Short mmCIF file of C-alpha atoms in Angstrom, two decimals:
data_model
loop_
_atom_site.label_atom_id
_atom_site.label_comp_id
_atom_site.label_asym_id
_atom_site.label_seq_id
_atom_site.Cartn_x
_atom_site.Cartn_y
_atom_site.Cartn_z
CA UNK A 1 -25.65 -20.39 -99.82
CA UNK A 2 -26.97 -16.90 -99.57
CA UNK A 3 -30.17 -17.90 -98.23
CA UNK A 4 -28.50 -20.00 -95.61
CA UNK A 5 -26.35 -17.02 -94.60
CA UNK A 6 -29.38 -14.87 -94.45
CA UNK A 7 -30.91 -14.17 -90.97
CA UNK A 8 -34.17 -15.62 -90.93
CA UNK A 9 -35.57 -13.18 -88.41
CA UNK A 10 -34.45 -10.04 -90.15
CA UNK A 11 -37.48 -7.98 -91.72
CA UNK A 12 -36.89 -8.22 -95.30
CA UNK A 13 -38.14 -4.58 -95.74
CA UNK A 14 -35.40 -2.93 -93.47
CA UNK A 15 -33.09 -0.83 -94.91
CA UNK A 16 -29.44 -1.82 -94.81
CA UNK A 17 -27.54 0.80 -93.54
CA UNK A 18 -24.12 0.34 -95.18
CA UNK A 19 -25.96 0.69 -98.49
CA UNK A 20 -26.14 4.18 -98.00
CA UNK A 21 -23.92 5.93 -100.71
CA UNK A 22 -21.61 8.11 -98.46
CA UNK A 23 -20.71 4.80 -96.54
CA UNK A 24 -19.96 3.02 -99.81
CA UNK A 25 -17.72 5.92 -100.77
CA UNK A 26 -15.70 5.91 -97.11
CA UNK A 27 -15.36 2.07 -97.49
CA UNK A 28 -14.09 2.49 -101.15
CA UNK A 29 -11.53 5.40 -100.10
CA UNK A 30 -10.14 3.08 -97.57
CA UNK A 31 -9.73 0.22 -99.49
CA UNK A 32 -7.80 2.01 -102.36
CA UNK A 33 -5.57 3.51 -99.81
CA UNK A 34 -4.80 0.73 -98.03
CA UNK A 35 -2.19 -0.61 -100.11
CA UNK A 36 -0.38 2.58 -99.96
CA UNK A 37 -0.05 2.37 -96.32
CA UNK A 38 0.95 -0.90 -96.62
CA UNK A 39 3.91 -0.34 -99.11
CA UNK A 40 5.13 3.01 -97.52
CA UNK A 41 8.96 2.42 -96.16
CA UNK A 42 10.15 5.18 -94.04
CA UNK A 43 13.44 4.33 -94.43
CA UNK A 44 13.40 4.48 -98.30
CA UNK A 45 15.65 6.73 -100.42
CA UNK A 46 12.74 8.66 -102.05
CA UNK A 47 11.06 9.48 -98.89
CA UNK A 48 10.37 13.13 -98.44
CA UNK A 49 9.39 13.05 -94.58
CA UNK A 50 13.06 12.58 -93.65
CA UNK A 51 14.50 15.81 -92.32
CA UNK A 52 16.99 17.41 -94.58
CA UNK A 53 21.09 17.39 -93.64
CA UNK A 54 21.63 19.49 -90.94
CA UNK A 55 18.26 19.90 -89.70
CA UNK A 56 17.44 18.24 -86.21
CA UNK A 57 13.89 17.48 -84.76
CA UNK A 58 13.70 19.37 -81.22
CA UNK A 59 12.96 17.22 -78.25
CA UNK A 60 9.36 17.27 -77.04
CA UNK A 61 9.04 20.26 -74.35
CA UNK A 62 6.72 19.35 -71.26
CA UNK A 63 4.06 21.66 -70.72
CA UNK A 64 4.53 23.90 -67.59
CA UNK A 65 2.61 22.13 -64.79
CA UNK A 66 1.48 23.58 -61.55
CA UNK A 67 0.26 21.67 -58.34
CA UNK A 68 -3.63 20.92 -57.76
CA UNK A 69 -4.86 23.21 -55.14
CA UNK A 70 -8.26 22.37 -53.68
CA UNK A 71 -10.04 25.57 -52.80
CA UNK A 72 -12.41 25.18 -49.75
CA UNK A 73 -16.00 25.47 -50.27
CA UNK A 74 -16.49 26.55 -46.47
CA UNK A 75 -14.21 28.13 -44.10
CA UNK A 76 -12.99 25.97 -41.14
CA UNK A 77 -15.09 26.62 -38.09
CA UNK A 78 -12.79 28.53 -35.36
CA UNK A 79 -10.69 26.49 -32.79
CA UNK A 80 -12.45 26.43 -29.21
CA UNK A 81 -10.56 24.47 -26.41
CA UNK A 82 -12.85 21.72 -25.13
CA UNK A 83 -13.29 20.92 -21.69
CA UNK A 84 -11.29 17.73 -21.74
CA UNK A 85 -8.60 19.35 -22.95
CA UNK A 86 -8.44 22.09 -20.39
CA UNK A 87 -5.41 21.30 -17.99
CA UNK A 88 -5.80 22.62 -14.38
CA UNK A 89 -2.16 23.12 -13.98
CA UNK A 90 -2.87 24.00 -10.07
CA UNK A 91 -3.62 20.17 -9.50
CA UNK A 92 -0.60 19.15 -11.18
CA UNK A 93 1.65 21.35 -9.08
CA UNK A 94 -0.15 19.99 -5.89
CA UNK A 95 0.59 16.52 -7.06
CA UNK A 96 4.12 16.97 -8.13
CA UNK A 97 4.88 18.73 -4.77
CA UNK A 98 3.57 15.84 -2.82
CA UNK A 99 5.40 13.35 -4.89
CA UNK A 100 8.43 15.27 -3.96
CA UNK A 101 7.72 15.54 -0.49
CA UNK A 102 7.32 11.95 -0.36
CA UNK A 103 10.42 11.19 -2.29
CA UNK A 104 12.31 13.49 0.51
CA UNK A 105 10.90 11.53 3.29
CA UNK A 106 11.75 8.17 1.58
CA UNK A 107 15.25 9.35 1.08
CA UNK A 108 15.71 10.77 4.58
CA UNK A 109 14.83 7.32 6.27
CA UNK A 110 16.72 5.53 3.81
CA UNK A 111 19.78 7.69 5.19
CA UNK A 112 18.62 7.18 8.61
CA UNK A 113 18.42 3.20 8.15
CA UNK A 114 22.30 3.50 6.49
CA UNK A 115 23.79 5.77 9.05
CA UNK A 116 22.53 4.62 12.16
CA UNK A 117 22.14 1.14 13.95
CA UNK A 118 19.20 0.04 16.56
CA UNK A 119 20.69 0.72 19.13
CA UNK A 120 21.89 4.09 18.12
CA UNK A 121 18.60 5.56 17.26
CA UNK A 122 17.70 8.55 19.27
CA UNK A 123 14.42 7.69 21.13
CA UNK A 124 11.28 9.13 20.16
CA UNK A 125 8.45 7.82 22.12
CA UNK A 126 6.70 9.54 24.07
CA UNK A 127 6.71 12.42 22.40
CA UNK A 128 7.83 15.10 25.44
CA UNK A 129 8.63 18.52 25.35
CA UNK A 130 11.74 19.83 25.45
CA UNK A 131 11.25 21.36 28.70
CA UNK A 132 10.54 18.12 30.52
CA UNK A 133 12.83 16.49 32.58
CA UNK A 134 11.86 13.14 31.35
CA UNK A 135 12.93 12.25 27.86
CA UNK A 136 11.53 9.55 25.58
CA UNK A 137 12.28 5.77 26.41
CA UNK A 138 11.73 4.25 23.22
CA UNK A 139 12.25 4.68 19.89
CA UNK A 140 9.14 3.57 17.37
CA UNK A 141 8.85 4.19 13.75
CA UNK A 142 6.57 1.91 11.84
CA UNK A 143 7.85 2.80 8.41
CA UNK A 144 11.35 1.97 9.45
CA UNK A 145 10.82 -0.98 11.64
CA UNK A 146 7.90 -3.05 10.66
CA UNK A 147 7.58 -4.66 7.17
CA UNK A 148 4.91 -3.43 5.06
CA UNK A 149 2.73 -6.18 5.25
CA UNK A 150 2.45 -6.38 9.07
CA UNK A 151 2.47 -2.19 9.77
CA UNK A 152 -1.36 -1.87 9.62
CA UNK A 153 -1.33 -4.76 12.58
CA UNK A 154 1.09 -2.99 14.55
CA UNK A 155 -0.67 0.22 14.26
CA UNK A 156 -4.29 -1.35 15.14
CA UNK A 157 -2.76 -2.71 18.32
CA UNK A 158 -0.77 0.22 18.99
CA UNK A 159 -4.39 1.89 18.49
CA UNK A 160 -5.93 -0.60 20.81
CA UNK A 161 -3.42 0.31 23.57
CA UNK A 162 -4.05 4.13 23.33
CA UNK A 163 -8.08 3.03 23.54
CA UNK A 164 -7.67 0.58 26.38
CA UNK A 165 -5.63 3.74 28.37
CA UNK A 166 -8.33 5.99 27.46
CA UNK A 167 -10.82 3.78 28.96
CA UNK A 168 -8.85 3.00 31.93
CA UNK A 169 -8.85 7.01 32.60
CA UNK A 170 -12.61 7.80 32.24
CA UNK A 171 -13.15 4.74 34.65
CA UNK A 172 -11.55 6.67 37.38
CA UNK A 173 -14.33 9.46 36.53
CA UNK A 174 -16.69 6.26 36.27
CA UNK A 175 -15.78 5.39 39.57
CA UNK A 176 -16.02 8.62 41.24
CA UNK A 177 -19.72 9.01 40.14
CA UNK A 178 -20.45 5.56 41.41
CA UNK A 179 -18.71 6.64 45.04
CA UNK A 180 -20.79 9.63 45.07
CA UNK A 181 -24.00 7.77 44.17
CA UNK A 182 -23.09 5.30 46.56
CA UNK A 183 -21.26 5.16 49.58
CA UNK A 184 -19.70 1.55 49.28
CA UNK A 185 -18.16 2.74 45.76
CA UNK A 186 -15.05 3.79 47.50
CA UNK A 187 -13.29 0.80 47.01
CA UNK A 188 -13.97 0.81 43.31
CA UNK A 189 -12.69 4.39 42.93
CA UNK A 190 -9.46 3.82 44.61
CA UNK A 191 -8.61 0.68 42.43
CA UNK A 192 -9.38 2.43 39.24
CA UNK A 193 -6.82 4.86 40.06
CA UNK A 194 -4.48 1.87 40.93
CA UNK A 195 -5.86 -0.05 37.51
CA UNK A 196 -4.70 3.52 35.48
CA UNK A 197 -1.48 3.78 37.06
CA UNK A 198 -0.31 0.47 36.73
CA UNK A 199 -2.00 -1.35 33.72
CA UNK A 200 -1.06 1.94 31.44
CA UNK A 201 2.64 1.49 31.46
CA UNK A 202 2.69 -2.11 32.05
CA UNK A 203 0.26 -2.93 29.24
CA UNK A 204 2.62 -1.12 26.71
CA UNK A 205 5.91 -2.66 28.01
CA UNK A 206 4.45 -6.29 28.70
CA UNK A 207 2.36 -6.57 25.01
CA UNK A 208 2.46 -3.80 22.70
CA UNK A 209 6.56 -3.64 22.75
CA UNK A 210 6.98 -7.13 22.54
CA UNK A 211 4.86 -7.36 19.31
CA UNK A 212 6.76 -4.41 18.22
CA UNK A 213 10.14 -6.14 18.48
CA UNK A 214 8.59 -9.66 17.07
CA UNK A 215 7.62 -8.10 14.00
CA UNK A 216 10.68 -5.75 13.69
CA UNK A 217 13.30 -8.61 14.11
CA UNK A 218 10.89 -12.03 13.58
CA UNK A 219 11.59 -13.03 17.05
CA UNK A 220 9.73 -16.32 18.26
CA UNK A 221 10.22 -15.29 21.63
CA UNK A 222 8.73 -11.79 21.78
CA UNK A 223 5.77 -13.59 20.05
CA UNK A 224 5.22 -15.78 22.82
CA UNK A 225 5.55 -12.85 25.55
CA UNK A 226 3.12 -11.06 23.63
CA UNK A 227 0.56 -14.03 23.72
CA UNK A 228 0.99 -14.50 27.09
CA UNK A 229 0.73 -10.94 28.62
CA UNK A 230 -1.91 -9.89 25.85
CA UNK A 231 -4.16 -13.13 26.91
CA UNK A 232 -3.69 -12.31 30.35
CA UNK A 233 -4.94 -8.69 29.75
CA UNK A 234 -8.05 -9.67 27.90
CA UNK A 235 -9.12 -11.91 30.70
CA UNK A 236 -8.73 -8.63 33.29
CA UNK A 237 -10.87 -6.60 30.62
CA UNK A 238 -13.55 -9.36 30.71
CA UNK A 239 -13.61 -8.97 34.31
CA UNK A 240 -13.88 -5.33 34.15
CA UNK A 241 -16.71 -5.12 31.93
CA UNK A 242 -18.54 -7.52 33.88
CA UNK A 243 -18.04 -5.80 37.40
CA UNK A 244 -18.68 -9.07 39.26
CA UNK A 245 -16.84 -7.58 42.14
CA UNK A 246 -16.55 -4.08 43.94
CA UNK A 247 -13.09 -3.33 42.57
CA UNK A 248 -14.55 -2.43 38.78
CA UNK A 249 -16.97 -0.51 37.13
CA UNK A 250 -18.95 -3.33 35.04
CA UNK A 251 -22.32 -3.95 33.58
CA UNK A 252 -23.38 -5.50 37.12
CA UNK A 253 -22.52 -2.29 39.05
CA UNK A 254 -23.71 -0.35 36.53
CA UNK A 255 -27.28 -1.69 35.95
CA UNK A 256 -27.61 -1.67 40.25
CA UNK A 257 -26.67 2.21 40.22
CA UNK A 258 -29.09 3.08 37.82
CA UNK A 259 -31.99 2.92 40.29
CA UNK A 260 -30.10 5.04 42.74
CA UNK A 261 -28.92 7.85 40.17
CA UNK A 262 -29.53 7.76 36.64
CA UNK A 263 -26.54 9.92 35.57
CA UNK A 264 -23.92 7.92 37.56
CA UNK A 265 -25.49 4.78 35.99
CA UNK A 266 -25.59 6.03 32.88
CA UNK A 267 -22.10 7.21 32.74
CA UNK A 268 -20.86 3.42 34.23
CA UNK A 269 -23.09 1.79 31.30
CA UNK A 270 -20.93 3.79 29.01
CA UNK A 271 -17.65 2.79 30.16
CA UNK A 272 -18.87 -0.82 30.64
CA UNK A 273 -19.47 -1.02 26.95
CA UNK A 274 -16.20 0.48 26.08
CA UNK A 275 -14.68 -2.50 28.35
CA UNK A 276 -16.71 -4.93 26.21
CA UNK A 277 -15.38 -3.21 22.85
CA UNK A 278 -11.80 -3.24 23.88
CA UNK A 279 -12.21 -6.61 25.05
CA UNK A 280 -13.48 -7.83 21.71
CA UNK A 281 -10.97 -6.01 19.91
CA UNK A 282 -7.97 -7.67 22.07
CA UNK A 283 -9.53 -11.51 21.26
CA UNK A 284 -9.70 -10.45 17.92
CA UNK A 285 -6.18 -9.36 17.23
CA UNK A 286 -4.63 -11.86 19.53
CA UNK A 287 -6.23 -14.85 16.99
CA UNK A 288 -4.86 -12.50 14.20
CA UNK A 289 -1.54 -12.29 15.55
CA UNK A 290 -1.51 -15.84 16.24
CA UNK A 291 -2.47 -16.99 12.67
CA UNK A 292 0.15 -14.74 11.24
CA UNK A 293 2.78 -16.34 13.69
CA UNK A 294 1.76 -19.77 12.72
CA UNK A 295 2.12 -18.75 8.70
CA UNK A 296 5.62 -18.06 9.20
CA UNK A 297 6.65 -21.07 10.65
CA UNK A 298 7.79 -20.15 14.09
CA UNK A 299 7.73 -22.92 16.97
CA UNK A 300 8.30 -23.07 20.74
CA UNK A 301 11.48 -24.42 19.96
CA UNK A 302 12.63 -21.71 18.04
CA UNK A 303 11.73 -19.38 20.96
CA UNK A 304 13.68 -21.53 23.37
CA UNK A 305 16.69 -21.48 21.29
CA UNK A 306 16.15 -17.67 20.61
CA UNK A 307 15.94 -17.24 24.40
CA UNK A 308 18.84 -19.30 25.28
CA UNK A 309 20.57 -17.22 22.69
CA UNK A 310 19.95 -13.95 24.08
CA UNK A 311 20.78 -14.76 27.74
CA UNK A 312 23.96 -16.01 26.84
CA UNK A 313 25.01 -12.89 24.81
CA UNK A 314 23.68 -10.79 27.70
CA UNK A 315 26.10 -8.82 29.38
CA UNK A 316 24.46 -8.88 32.90
CA UNK A 317 24.26 -12.71 32.51
CA UNK A 318 27.74 -13.18 31.38
CA UNK A 319 29.07 -11.00 34.15
CA UNK A 320 27.40 -13.40 36.67
CA UNK A 321 28.40 -16.33 35.28
CA UNK A 322 32.10 -15.19 34.84
CA UNK A 323 31.94 -14.04 38.73
CA UNK A 324 30.41 -17.43 39.76
CA UNK A 325 33.28 -19.61 37.76
CA UNK A 326 35.98 -17.33 39.25
CA UNK A 327 34.55 -18.15 42.50
CA UNK A 328 34.06 -21.48 41.97
CA UNK A 329 37.72 -22.19 40.89
CA UNK A 330 38.99 -20.03 43.89
CA UNK A 331 37.05 -22.01 46.22
CA UNK A 332 38.32 -25.20 44.92
CA UNK A 333 41.72 -24.22 44.71
CA UNK A 334 41.83 -22.94 48.50
CA UNK A 335 40.04 -26.22 49.46
CA UNK A 336 42.64 -28.28 47.55
CA UNK A 337 45.52 -26.31 49.30
CA UNK A 338 44.37 -26.84 52.76
CA UNK A 339 44.21 -30.70 51.94
CA UNK A 340 47.41 -31.13 51.08
CA UNK A 341 48.62 -29.20 54.09
CA UNK A 342 50.92 -31.31 56.34
#
């Protein structure tokens, strides 16, 4: 049996490490004391390890401890403020002042809208000086009257009117140059003055103010007034830029004058170019406003209804209608009384 348990691969000449006498002696001592340890009873009467009477075992005391502090091996680098952390207080102060100014302006306009009605507002256009005997005739404030989405359109039409008025004024000087270069241009010079005096205020009243009122109160009738007058104004502008008659400075008269006077002809060409730009802008804005008008769901029937309602609410029309009705009643009463006389 021992032959079976032996390791067949072991070296028979190798020394057994447990055969050492010191190891054998240690094993013998441990085996000898094993029974004593197993038979030991700590609660026996003869146990000498128990404490004597009146003697107490002191509780274990915890060893004093201190928090672990890691000492840095290297000192941290000195703090330097980066460019990204620098805040320019001047820019912040300017922005704050701008926001406060806008807030105050907005509050002023809101208070103005609450305290004043449309008819009670003080006219502010045209901005005339105080010493002028004639005061402003209209009230105009895009930020108060016009909705936010239509302010840009109304302002652009207003700028077209300003540009058209400037072109009419320059047309007077171009017509004067044409009259100096050619004696037959006297009629053109005279009509240029008429165009400026007549078309400048009429264009403002006939097509710009109706557009302003249309977007302010969503009036279909004002839209139709604008379409009719603005289309007529665009046609007049096209006639002026062509120059088919002697009453206007246009491309035809400008090209024919270059041979006689280069300076006058060049000046007239610039005015013809300005009239062309003005005509193109008018056509573009006419189409844009018409597209906006159609998107709002307005119609001609609504315009007629607004016109009839506005006419009946007019105090002048009401007074004329009342006087006419009273006259008709008096006439019928007098006629009835004369027929019943015996």
